[in-house]
Amino acid sequence: MKRSLTVLVAVATIGTTSRAQEAAALAKIRDEGMNRSQVVQLFNHLTNVIGPRLTGTPAFKQSIDWSAAKMKEFGLSKVAVEAWPYGKGWTLEKFTLEMIEPRYFPMIAYPEAWTPSTSGDITGTPVYIGDLPNADAVKTTDLKGAIVLATKPQDAFITKDRLQPSDSDTPVPIGAPRANVAAGPLPRAALQATLKGMNAGVVLRPSEGTEGTMFVLGNRASTPENSVPSVIVSAEHYNLIVRALQGGSPVKLRANVQTKYYAADTNGYNVIAEIPGTDARIGDEVVLIGAHIDSWHSATGASDNADAVAELLEAMRILKATGFAPRRTIRAALWGGEEEGLLGSKAYVQSRYAGDANAQAREKLSVYLNNDPGTGPIYGWYAEGNLAAKTVLDAWLAPFKDLGARRNVPEKIGNTDHLSFTALGLPGFNTIQDYAGYDTRMHHTNMDFYERVNTNDLKQASVVLAAFAYQAAMRAEKFPRAAAVP
């Protein structure tokens, strides 16, 4: 009986000691991240010094090399820049869109990614096809060399952000609002081919943003170098031109798009680094944290996704600076090509975890934690229907309620890099952050600049990310891989 009591006391003492050690470690992480943070400087460099980071561009590669250098500076191990096949890069070199008659008026507009150049200035009365009934009617219109207004005026806008799931105890719809694409006689899929066949000079389309906000993307697959240059115009200015023409005004526009392709290096890149595990039994198991470093081109990608990149770098700096010896390996990954279809994370997963040959590696991946949609503090995590995982995430989140953490939710979220992992049945989870203004003003827009992000929130997110990585690395048991709830 005495021996049994002794064992029970010993187990209780170990549990108490372990909890005390964890609390002390979390306090150390918080102190380092809140009082000696470097995250604002990291964020500033990504957004204001490097700028837009469209995959395949010189600025994208600059951000990759700079991140790798920072990881080495912070003392991380096995820092590697990993290449994967991508294709040609593209940059905008010069752009003008202006009304020159009956008065001068510069227009808010931005070319789509991978659009080719115009043959110098294109000047003339724009041809409005938005009210034509169908493609056959378009084909009877003379569009050779013309500035084409491809759709009706934009009359439906994105005016509400996605709902915040951490605000409610009941499920809410997850993800971005539905698009409000202006109607026209040509389906989007047929627009380029039809206009190219008619030798159009440049095509203009409105955006569903308001107050000068434009959603500016592009499609590599459907934009060959001989396609018609394509420009997104702010709704207010596009609508102005259409209505002026309909009112009989002698409108003339001048358009000039000059772009450049990069074929010398057709790779995309990821950056990988780690803090090695020290436990003889589980040190080769991996806790992976990640964020995509690429952005779209019409702004500096502050909320999508420079804030998360800065937070990831800062989280790894915190963990290294505090001198912890994690039981499992903590690995950081910065992905390229997310905006073009999760390309960097897919390449990594295919090379590391796919197929029978990588079965052991799949077992060694403890958990993947991704940081992408939204900005501001980390409120919690999407648990991907894994209720056992949610229980663990709930315990890890609790110590940060005073820093603005709220709750984890059981729902799934799409369209970001954790999906590359969950597609193979690996445990991958994504942060819940603030969505105020995200869908209406920031996400994939020409307004996604430094000012969109509250720099004080960068500290909180860095601390929470570091703490979650630490707790995952120190956890005695494997991270739950429970079957997803339907």
Short mmCIF file of C-alpha atoms in Angstrom, two decimals:
data_model
loop_
_atom_site.label_atom_id
_atom_site.label_comp_id
_atom_site.label_asym_id
_atom_site.label_seq_id
_atom_site.Cartn_x
_atom_site.Cartn_y
_atom_site.Cartn_z
CA MET A 1 0.00 0.00 0.00
CA LYS A 2 2.86 2.36 0.89
CA ARG A 3 4.51 1.65 -2.48
CA SER A 4 1.26 2.43 -4.33
CA LEU A 5 0.87 5.71 -2.46
CA THR A 6 4.48 6.58 -3.21
CA VAL A 7 3.92 5.97 -6.93
CA LEU A 8 0.75 8.07 -6.92
CA VAL A 9 2.50 10.93 -5.15
CA ALA A 10 5.41 10.70 -7.61
CA VAL A 11 3.05 10.81 -10.62
CA ALA A 12 1.15 13.76 -9.15
CA THR A 13 4.43 15.56 -8.47
CA ILE A 14 5.62 14.98 -12.04
CA GLY A 15 2.30 16.28 -13.38
CA THR A 16 2.49 19.38 -11.20
CA THR A 17 6.11 19.97 -12.17
CA SER A 18 5.30 19.53 -15.85
CA ARG A 19 2.45 22.03 -15.65
CA ALA A 20 4.66 24.48 -13.78
CA GLN A 21 7.41 24.08 -16.38
CA GLU A 22 4.92 24.66 -19.18
CA ALA A 23 3.55 27.78 -17.49
CA ALA A 24 7.08 29.10 -17.02
CA ALA A 25 7.91 28.40 -20.66
CA LEU A 26 4.77 30.16 -21.89
CA ALA A 27 5.59 33.14 -19.68
CA LYS A 28 9.07 33.26 -21.17
CA ILE A 29 7.67 33.14 -24.70
CA ARG A 30 5.24 35.93 -23.87
CA ASP A 31 7.95 38.09 -22.32
CA GLU A 32 10.29 37.71 -25.28
CA GLY A 33 7.56 38.31 -27.85
CA MET A 34 5.90 41.28 -26.17
CA ASN A 35 8.96 43.09 -24.82
CA ARG A 36 11.77 42.39 -27.31
CA SER A 37 9.81 41.89 -30.50
CA GLN A 38 11.29 42.32 -33.97
CA VAL A 39 8.07 41.57 -35.82
CA VAL A 40 7.24 45.13 -36.89
CA GLN A 41 10.65 45.52 -38.51
CA LEU A 42 10.18 42.21 -40.33
CA PHE A 43 6.72 43.26 -41.51
CA ASN A 44 7.96 46.65 -42.66
CA HIS A 45 10.74 45.11 -44.72
CA LEU A 46 8.41 42.70 -46.47
CA THR A 47 5.78 45.30 -47.31
CA ASN A 48 7.60 48.60 -47.76
CA VAL A 49 11.12 47.57 -48.76
CA ILE A 50 10.47 44.46 -50.87
CA GLY A 51 6.84 45.18 -51.81
CA PRO A 52 4.56 42.98 -53.96
CA ARG A 53 5.77 39.35 -54.18
CA LEU A 54 4.06 37.72 -57.14
CA THR A 55 5.61 34.27 -57.57
CA GLY A 56 8.28 34.21 -60.26
CA THR A 57 9.21 37.87 -59.99
CA PRO A 58 12.54 39.31 -58.83
CA ALA A 59 10.83 40.72 -55.72
CA PHE A 60 9.46 37.28 -54.85
CA LYS A 61 12.94 35.77 -55.06
CA GLN A 62 14.29 38.69 -53.02
CA SER A 63 11.75 37.91 -50.29
CA ILE A 64 12.79 34.24 -50.35
CA ASP A 65 16.49 35.04 -50.02
CA TRP A 66 15.87 37.67 -47.36
CA SER A 67 13.74 35.26 -45.30
CA ALA A 68 16.39 32.56 -45.52
CA ALA A 69 19.02 35.06 -44.37
CA LYS A 70 16.83 36.06 -41.42
CA MET A 71 16.36 32.45 -40.40
CA LYS A 72 20.13 31.98 -40.40
CA GLU A 73 20.57 35.22 -38.44
CA PHE A 74 18.15 33.90 -35.81
CA GLY A 75 20.23 30.75 -35.44
CA LEU A 76 17.85 28.25 -37.00
CA SER A 77 19.16 24.97 -38.35
CA LYS A 78 19.00 23.39 -41.81
CA VAL A 79 17.93 26.61 -43.52
CA ALA A 80 17.15 25.70 -47.11
CA VAL A 81 15.67 27.36 -50.17
CA GLU A 82 13.83 24.61 -52.02
CA ALA A 83 12.93 24.95 -55.69
CA TRP A 84 9.96 23.48 -57.53
CA PRO A 85 8.80 23.89 -61.17
CA TYR A 86 6.71 26.98 -61.78
CA GLY A 87 7.07 28.80 -65.10
CA LYS A 88 7.79 32.28 -66.33
CA GLY A 89 7.64 35.30 -64.06
CA TRP A 90 5.95 38.61 -64.91
CA THR A 91 6.14 42.24 -63.83
CA LEU A 92 4.32 45.43 -64.73
CA GLU A 93 6.83 48.00 -66.02
CA LYS A 94 4.58 50.93 -66.99
CA PHE A 95 0.88 51.64 -67.09
CA THR A 96 -1.44 54.46 -68.10
CA LEU A 97 -5.20 54.63 -68.37
CA GLU A 98 -6.74 58.08 -68.72
CA MET A 99 -9.66 59.87 -70.27
CA ILE A 100 -8.36 62.58 -72.60
CA GLU A 101 -11.66 63.86 -74.07
CA PRO A 102 -13.98 65.65 -73.46
CA ARG A 103 -11.85 66.45 -70.39
CA TYR A 104 -8.75 65.02 -68.80
CA PHE A 105 -9.33 62.42 -66.09
CA PRO A 106 -6.82 59.86 -64.77
CA MET A 107 -8.48 56.54 -64.03
CA ILE A 108 -8.00 54.17 -61.11
CA ALA A 109 -7.08 50.88 -62.75
CA TYR A 110 -4.51 48.08 -62.70
CA PRO A 111 -3.53 45.41 -65.25
CA GLU A 112 -4.14 41.78 -64.39
CA ALA A 113 -1.12 39.58 -63.75
CA TRP A 114 0.59 37.97 -66.78
CA THR A 115 -1.14 40.31 -69.21
CA PRO A 116 1.07 41.21 -72.19
CA SER A 117 2.01 44.71 -73.31
CA THR A 118 0.05 46.91 -75.65
CA SER A 119 1.81 48.10 -78.79
CA GLY A 120 2.45 51.51 -77.27
CA ASP A 121 -0.37 53.99 -76.67
CA ILE A 122 -3.86 52.98 -77.71
CA THR A 123 -6.02 56.08 -78.12
CA GLY A 124 -9.64 56.28 -79.18
CA THR A 125 -13.29 56.09 -78.31
CA PRO A 126 -13.84 52.93 -76.26
CA VAL A 127 -16.19 50.31 -77.68
CA TYR A 128 -18.85 49.26 -75.19
CA ILE A 129 -20.14 45.70 -75.74
CA GLY A 130 -21.76 45.18 -72.33
CA ASP A 131 -25.34 45.51 -73.62
CA LEU A 132 -24.91 43.25 -76.66
CA PRO A 133 -27.15 40.18 -76.37
CA ASN A 134 -24.63 37.41 -77.07
CA ALA A 135 -21.28 36.36 -78.52
CA ASP A 136 -22.61 36.39 -82.07
CA ALA A 137 -23.48 40.07 -81.74
CA VAL A 138 -19.98 40.77 -80.43
CA LYS A 139 -18.44 39.08 -83.46
CA THR A 140 -20.24 41.48 -85.81
CA THR A 141 -18.66 44.48 -84.02
CA ASP A 142 -15.42 46.06 -85.22
CA LEU A 143 -13.01 45.67 -82.30
CA LYS A 144 -9.69 45.80 -84.17
CA GLY A 145 -7.21 47.76 -82.07
CA ALA A 146 -10.05 48.97 -79.82
CA ILE A 147 -10.28 49.72 -76.12
CA VAL A 148 -13.10 47.34 -75.22
CA LEU A 149 -15.50 47.82 -72.31
CA ALA A 150 -16.43 44.18 -71.80
CA THR A 151 -19.34 44.24 -69.33
CA LYS A 152 -22.30 46.20 -68.12
CA PRO A 153 -21.65 48.75 -65.36
CA GLN A 154 -20.83 47.20 -62.00
CA ASP A 155 -23.98 47.38 -59.90
CA ALA A 156 -23.34 44.73 -57.23
CA PHE A 157 -20.51 45.11 -54.75
CA ILE A 158 -18.77 43.31 -51.93
CA THR A 159 -19.90 45.41 -48.97
CA LYS A 160 -19.79 42.87 -46.13
CA ASP A 161 -16.93 40.82 -44.78
CA ARG A 162 -17.17 37.14 -43.96
CA LEU A 163 -18.69 36.34 -40.59
CA GLN A 164 -16.41 35.92 -37.58
CA PRO A 165 -16.82 32.34 -36.29
CA SER A 166 -15.23 33.09 -32.93
CA ASP A 167 -18.04 35.55 -32.16
CA SER A 168 -20.72 32.87 -32.07
CA ASP A 169 -21.33 29.61 -30.21
CA THR A 170 -23.26 28.36 -33.24
CA PRO A 171 -21.78 27.63 -36.67
CA VAL A 172 -21.59 30.43 -39.22
CA PRO A 173 -20.84 30.25 -42.95
CA ILE A 174 -17.07 29.97 -43.41
CA GLY A 175 -15.07 31.71 -46.11
CA ALA A 176 -15.13 34.75 -48.38
CA PRO A 177 -18.33 36.33 -49.73
CA ARG A 178 -19.53 35.27 -53.16
CA ALA A 179 -18.16 37.19 -56.11
CA ASN A 180 -20.34 39.76 -57.89
CA VAL A 181 -19.04 39.66 -61.45
CA ALA A 182 -20.57 42.24 -63.81
CA ALA A 183 -22.57 40.68 -66.63
CA GLY A 184 -21.55 40.82 -70.27
CA PRO A 185 -22.20 39.02 -73.55
CA LEU A 186 -19.04 36.90 -73.33
CA PRO A 187 -18.45 34.32 -70.59
CA ARG A 188 -15.16 34.85 -68.77
CA ALA A 189 -13.81 31.60 -70.17
CA ALA A 190 -14.43 32.75 -73.75
CA LEU A 191 -13.56 36.44 -73.35
CA GLN A 192 -9.86 36.30 -74.16
CA ALA A 193 -10.11 33.93 -77.09
CA THR A 194 -12.96 35.88 -78.69
CA LEU A 195 -11.30 39.28 -78.32
CA LYS A 196 -7.96 37.93 -79.50
CA GLY A 197 -9.62 36.55 -82.61
CA MET A 198 -11.03 40.01 -83.30
CA ASN A 199 -7.64 41.74 -82.73
CA ALA A 200 -8.87 43.93 -79.87
CA GLY A 201 -6.28 46.32 -78.46
CA VAL A 202 -7.01 46.13 -74.73
CA VAL A 203 -9.97 44.98 -72.61
CA LEU A 204 -11.30 46.81 -69.55
CA ARG A 205 -13.46 45.23 -66.85
CA PRO A 206 -14.86 46.70 -63.62
CA SER A 207 -14.16 45.47 -60.10
CA GLU A 208 -16.71 44.63 -57.42
CA GLY A 209 -14.91 46.77 -54.83
CA THR A 210 -16.06 50.21 -53.76
CA GLU A 211 -14.37 53.55 -53.10
CA GLY A 212 -11.50 52.81 -55.46
CA THR A 213 -10.85 49.31 -54.14
CA MET A 214 -10.18 46.81 -56.90
CA PHE A 215 -9.75 43.05 -56.76
CA VAL A 216 -6.82 42.45 -59.10
CA LEU A 217 -5.63 38.93 -59.82
CA GLY A 218 -4.73 37.05 -63.00
CA ASN A 219 -4.63 33.58 -64.54
CA ARG A 220 -1.38 32.19 -65.94
CA ALA A 221 -3.08 29.34 -67.77
CA SER A 222 -5.51 31.54 -69.69
CA THR A 223 -3.17 34.48 -70.35
CA PRO A 224 -0.59 33.56 -73.01
CA GLU A 225 1.88 36.19 -74.18
CA ASN A 226 -0.20 36.87 -77.30
CA SER A 227 -3.46 37.47 -75.43
CA VAL A 228 -5.29 40.79 -75.28
CA PRO A 229 -3.96 43.04 -72.50
CA SER A 230 -6.46 43.03 -69.66
CA VAL A 231 -7.06 45.83 -67.16
CA ILE A 232 -9.27 45.99 -64.06
CA VAL A 233 -10.88 49.41 -63.52
CA SER A 234 -12.45 50.75 -60.34
CA ALA A 235 -16.21 50.38 -60.54
CA GLU A 236 -16.87 54.09 -60.16
CA HIS A 237 -14.56 55.00 -63.05
CA TYR A 238 -15.65 52.17 -65.32
CA ASN A 239 -19.29 53.05 -64.75
CA LEU A 240 -18.54 56.73 -65.42
CA ILE A 241 -17.14 55.93 -68.86
CA VAL A 242 -20.04 53.66 -69.82
CA ARG A 243 -22.66 56.15 -68.71
CA ALA A 244 -20.88 59.04 -70.42
CA LEU A 245 -20.89 57.09 -73.70
CA GLN A 246 -24.55 56.20 -73.26
CA GLY A 247 -25.29 59.87 -72.66
CA GLY A 248 -23.68 60.87 -75.94
CA SER A 249 -20.39 62.22 -74.61
CA PRO A 250 -17.47 62.07 -77.08
CA VAL A 251 -15.25 60.08 -74.73
CA LYS A 252 -11.71 59.22 -75.73
CA LEU A 253 -9.30 57.16 -73.65
CA ARG A 254 -5.58 56.53 -73.76
CA ALA A 255 -4.23 53.18 -72.57
CA ASN A 256 -0.68 51.90 -72.38
CA VAL A 257 0.41 48.66 -70.69
CA GLN A 258 4.05 47.63 -70.62
CA THR A 259 5.01 44.35 -68.99
CA LYS A 260 8.01 42.03 -68.78
CA TYR A 261 8.37 38.25 -68.65
CA TYR A 262 11.15 36.37 -66.84
CA ALA A 263 12.27 33.05 -68.30
CA ALA A 264 15.83 32.69 -66.99
CA ASP A 265 14.60 31.15 -63.74
CA THR A 266 11.33 29.25 -64.01
CA ASN A 267 11.33 27.86 -60.47
CA GLY A 268 9.11 28.69 -57.57
CA TYR A 269 10.62 28.51 -54.09
CA ASN A 270 9.90 27.60 -50.47
CA VAL A 271 12.07 28.42 -47.46
CA ILE A 272 12.50 25.74 -44.80
CA ALA A 273 14.29 25.93 -41.42
CA GLU A 274 14.03 24.23 -38.05
CA ILE A 275 14.91 23.93 -34.40
CA PRO A 276 15.97 20.27 -33.97
CA GLY A 277 14.17 18.01 -31.54
CA THR A 278 16.18 16.74 -28.57
CA ASP A 279 14.17 13.78 -27.33
CA ALA A 280 15.83 10.49 -28.24
CA ARG A 281 12.46 8.85 -28.82
CA ILE A 282 10.44 11.55 -30.62
CA GLY A 283 13.04 14.11 -31.68
CA ASP A 284 12.58 13.21 -35.35
CA GLU A 285 8.84 13.91 -35.21
CA VAL A 286 8.01 17.28 -36.75
CA VAL A 287 5.79 20.15 -35.68
CA LEU A 288 5.47 22.27 -38.81
CA ILE A 289 4.30 25.89 -38.90
CA GLY A 290 3.80 27.70 -42.17
CA ALA A 291 2.57 30.70 -44.14
CA HIS A 292 2.70 31.70 -47.78
CA ILE A 293 5.12 34.47 -48.69
CA ASP A 294 3.84 35.28 -52.20
CA SER A 295 1.24 37.95 -52.89
CA TRP A 296 -0.67 39.54 -55.72
CA HIS A 297 0.87 42.50 -57.51
CA SER A 298 -1.35 45.59 -57.15
CA ALA A 299 -0.38 46.22 -53.50
CA THR A 300 2.22 44.95 -51.04
CA GLY A 301 0.26 41.97 -49.72
CA ALA A 302 0.27 43.26 -46.15
CA SER A 303 -2.65 41.24 -44.80
CA ASP A 304 -2.23 38.53 -47.43
CA ASN A 305 0.22 37.42 -46.29
CA ALA A 306 3.17 39.54 -45.10
CA ASP A 307 1.77 39.77 -41.59
CA ALA A 308 1.74 35.98 -41.24
CA VAL A 309 5.25 35.68 -42.68
CA ALA A 310 6.58 38.24 -40.21
CA GLU A 311 4.75 36.44 -37.38
CA LEU A 312 6.22 33.08 -38.38
CA LEU A 313 9.77 34.46 -38.54
CA GLU A 314 9.25 36.18 -35.20
CA ALA A 315 7.78 33.03 -33.63
CA MET A 316 10.88 31.06 -34.61
CA ARG A 317 13.12 33.86 -33.34
CA ILE A 318 11.27 33.81 -30.00
CA LEU A 319 11.64 30.05 -29.65
CA LYS A 320 15.34 30.22 -30.45
CA ALA A 321 15.99 33.25 -28.23
CA THR A 322 14.34 31.64 -25.22
CA GLY A 323 16.77 28.72 -25.44
CA PHE A 324 14.20 25.94 -25.31
CA ALA A 325 15.21 22.42 -26.25
CA PRO A 326 11.99 21.09 -27.83
CA ARG A 327 11.32 17.38 -27.65
CA ARG A 328 10.10 17.28 -31.25
CA THR A 329 11.62 19.20 -34.15
CA ILE A 330 9.93 22.54 -34.81
CA ARG A 331 10.10 23.33 -38.50
CA ALA A 332 9.06 26.53 -40.28
CA ALA A 333 8.01 26.75 -43.91
CA LEU A 334 7.37 29.77 -46.11
CA TRP A 335 5.48 28.74 -49.23
CA GLY A 336 5.55 30.28 -52.67
CA GLY A 337 2.81 30.00 -55.26
CA GLU A 338 -0.12 29.87 -52.85
CA GLU A 339 -2.09 32.42 -54.85
CA GLU A 340 -1.77 30.29 -57.99
CA GLY A 341 -3.13 27.14 -56.32
CA LEU A 342 -1.15 26.21 -53.17
CA LEU A 343 1.74 25.27 -55.45
CA GLY A 344 4.62 25.51 -52.97
CA SER A 345 2.97 23.55 -50.18
CA LYS A 346 1.71 20.95 -52.66
CA ALA A 347 5.24 20.48 -54.01
CA TYR A 348 6.57 20.06 -50.48
CA VAL A 349 3.88 17.58 -49.48
CA GLN A 350 4.30 15.55 -52.66
CA SER A 351 8.05 15.26 -52.17
CA ARG A 352 7.93 14.56 -48.41
CA TYR A 353 4.70 12.77 -47.62
CA ALA A 354 2.94 11.33 -50.67
CA GLY A 355 3.11 7.69 -51.69
CA ASP A 356 4.05 4.42 -50.04
CA ALA A 357 7.72 5.37 -49.81
CA ASN A 358 6.83 8.25 -47.46
CA ALA A 359 4.54 6.33 -45.11
CA GLN A 360 6.98 6.68 -42.21
CA ALA A 361 7.39 10.40 -42.85
CA ARG A 362 3.63 10.82 -42.64
CA GLU A 363 3.67 9.16 -39.24
CA LYS A 364 6.47 11.48 -38.12
CA LEU A 365 4.53 14.66 -38.94
CA SER A 366 2.94 15.58 -35.64
CA VAL A 367 0.88 18.56 -36.82
CA TYR A 368 0.87 21.38 -39.37
CA LEU A 369 -0.24 24.85 -38.22
CA ASN A 370 -0.96 27.37 -41.00
CA ASN A 371 -1.47 31.12 -40.77
CA ASP A 372 -3.23 32.86 -43.64
CA PRO A 373 -6.71 34.38 -44.11
CA GLY A 374 -7.46 37.48 -42.06
CA THR A 375 -5.21 39.77 -40.10
CA GLY A 376 -4.82 41.00 -36.54
CA PRO A 377 -4.64 38.80 -33.43
CA ILE A 378 -4.99 35.04 -33.52
CA TYR A 379 -8.46 34.42 -32.08
CA GLY A 380 -8.28 30.64 -32.39
CA TRP A 381 -8.11 27.81 -34.90
CA TYR A 382 -10.36 25.96 -37.32
CA ALA A 383 -10.30 22.37 -36.02
CA GLU A 384 -11.19 20.79 -39.40
CA GLY A 385 -13.92 18.66 -37.87
CA ASN A 386 -11.41 16.93 -35.59
CA LEU A 387 -13.02 17.19 -32.16
CA ALA A 388 -10.17 15.42 -30.40
CA ALA A 389 -7.77 17.97 -31.85
CA LYS A 390 -10.09 20.79 -30.82
CA THR A 391 -9.86 19.67 -27.20
CA VAL A 392 -6.07 19.97 -27.36
CA LEU A 393 -6.23 23.32 -29.17
CA ASP A 394 -8.69 24.60 -26.55
CA ALA A 395 -6.24 23.84 -23.74
CA TRP A 396 -3.39 25.53 -25.59
CA LEU A 397 -5.45 28.65 -26.36
CA ALA A 398 -6.73 29.20 -22.80
CA PRO A 399 -3.60 30.97 -21.44
CA PHE A 400 -3.92 33.71 -24.08
CA LYS A 401 -7.46 34.93 -23.46
CA ASP A 402 -6.04 38.06 -21.84
CA LEU A 403 -4.20 38.81 -25.12
CA GLY A 404 -7.37 38.65 -27.19
CA ALA A 405 -7.62 34.92 -27.93
CA ARG A 406 -11.26 33.78 -28.10
CA ARG A 407 -12.18 30.24 -29.10
CA ASN A 408 -11.47 27.44 -31.54
CA VAL A 409 -14.26 26.21 -33.80
CA PRO A 410 -14.87 22.70 -35.17
CA GLU A 411 -15.50 23.93 -38.73
CA LYS A 412 -13.20 23.62 -41.73
CA ILE A 413 -11.83 26.44 -43.89
CA GLY A 414 -10.72 26.16 -47.51
CA ASN A 415 -8.39 27.84 -49.98
CA THR A 416 -5.14 27.87 -48.06
CA ASP A 417 -2.04 25.75 -47.56
CA HIS A 418 -3.19 23.40 -44.80
CA LEU A 419 -5.31 21.70 -47.48
CA SER A 420 -2.15 20.29 -49.06
CA PHE A 421 -1.66 18.33 -45.83
CA THR A 422 -5.24 17.37 -45.02
CA ALA A 423 -5.57 15.97 -48.56
CA LEU A 424 -3.25 13.17 -47.39
CA GLY A 425 -5.03 12.72 -44.07
CA LEU A 426 -2.37 14.67 -42.18
CA PRO A 427 -3.44 16.92 -39.29
CA GLY A 428 -3.44 20.49 -40.59
CA PHE A 429 -5.13 23.51 -39.04
CA ASN A 430 -5.48 27.22 -39.84
CA THR A 431 -5.75 30.29 -37.66
CA ILE A 432 -8.89 32.33 -37.06
CA GLN A 433 -8.05 36.03 -37.23
CA ASP A 434 -9.90 39.31 -37.64
CA TYR A 435 -11.95 39.72 -40.83
CA ALA A 436 -13.10 43.32 -40.35
CA GLY A 437 -12.37 44.99 -43.69
CA TYR A 438 -10.57 41.92 -44.97
CA ASP A 439 -12.96 40.89 -47.73
CA THR A 440 -14.15 44.39 -48.59
CA ARG A 441 -10.86 46.28 -48.51
CA MET A 442 -7.79 44.04 -48.24
CA HIS A 443 -7.91 40.53 -49.68
CA HIS A 444 -6.41 40.50 -53.21
CA THR A 445 -6.91 44.24 -53.61
CA ASN A 446 -4.93 47.33 -54.57
CA MET A 447 -5.40 48.55 -50.98
CA ASP A 448 -3.56 45.77 -49.14
CA PHE A 449 -0.81 47.97 -47.76
CA TYR A 450 1.00 48.36 -44.41
CA GLU A 451 -1.82 50.56 -43.08
CA ARG A 452 -4.32 47.69 -43.21
CA VAL A 453 -2.53 45.89 -40.36
CA ASN A 454 -2.45 46.88 -36.69
CA THR A 455 1.21 46.39 -35.86
CA ASN A 456 0.42 45.80 -32.17
CA ASP A 457 -1.52 42.69 -33.18
CA LEU A 458 1.57 41.27 -34.88
CA LYS A 459 3.14 40.72 -31.46
CA GLN A 460 0.15 38.81 -30.12
CA ALA A 461 -0.04 36.55 -33.15
CA SER A 462 3.70 35.82 -32.99
CA VAL A 463 3.48 34.88 -29.32
CA VAL A 464 0.46 32.61 -29.82
CA LEU A 465 2.06 30.90 -32.82
CA ALA A 466 5.31 30.33 -30.92
CA ALA A 467 3.40 28.99 -27.92
CA PHE A 468 1.37 26.55 -30.01
CA ALA A 469 4.51 25.28 -31.75
CA TYR A 470 6.19 24.85 -28.36
CA GLN A 471 3.26 23.01 -26.81
CA ALA A 472 2.94 20.72 -29.83
CA ALA A 473 6.65 19.95 -29.65
CA MET A 474 6.54 19.17 -25.92
CA ARG A 475 3.29 17.18 -25.87
CA ALA A 476 3.76 13.65 -24.53
CA GLU A 477 1.21 12.06 -26.83
CA LYS A 478 0.90 12.24 -30.59
CA PHE A 479 -1.39 14.93 -31.90
CA PRO A 480 -4.90 13.49 -32.45
CA ARG A 481 -5.70 12.24 -35.93
CA ALA A 482 -9.32 11.50 -35.19
CA ALA A 483 -11.64 10.93 -38.14
CA ALA A 484 -13.32 14.09 -39.33
CA VAL A 485 -16.91 14.70 -38.36
CA PRO A 486 -19.27 14.67 -41.40
#
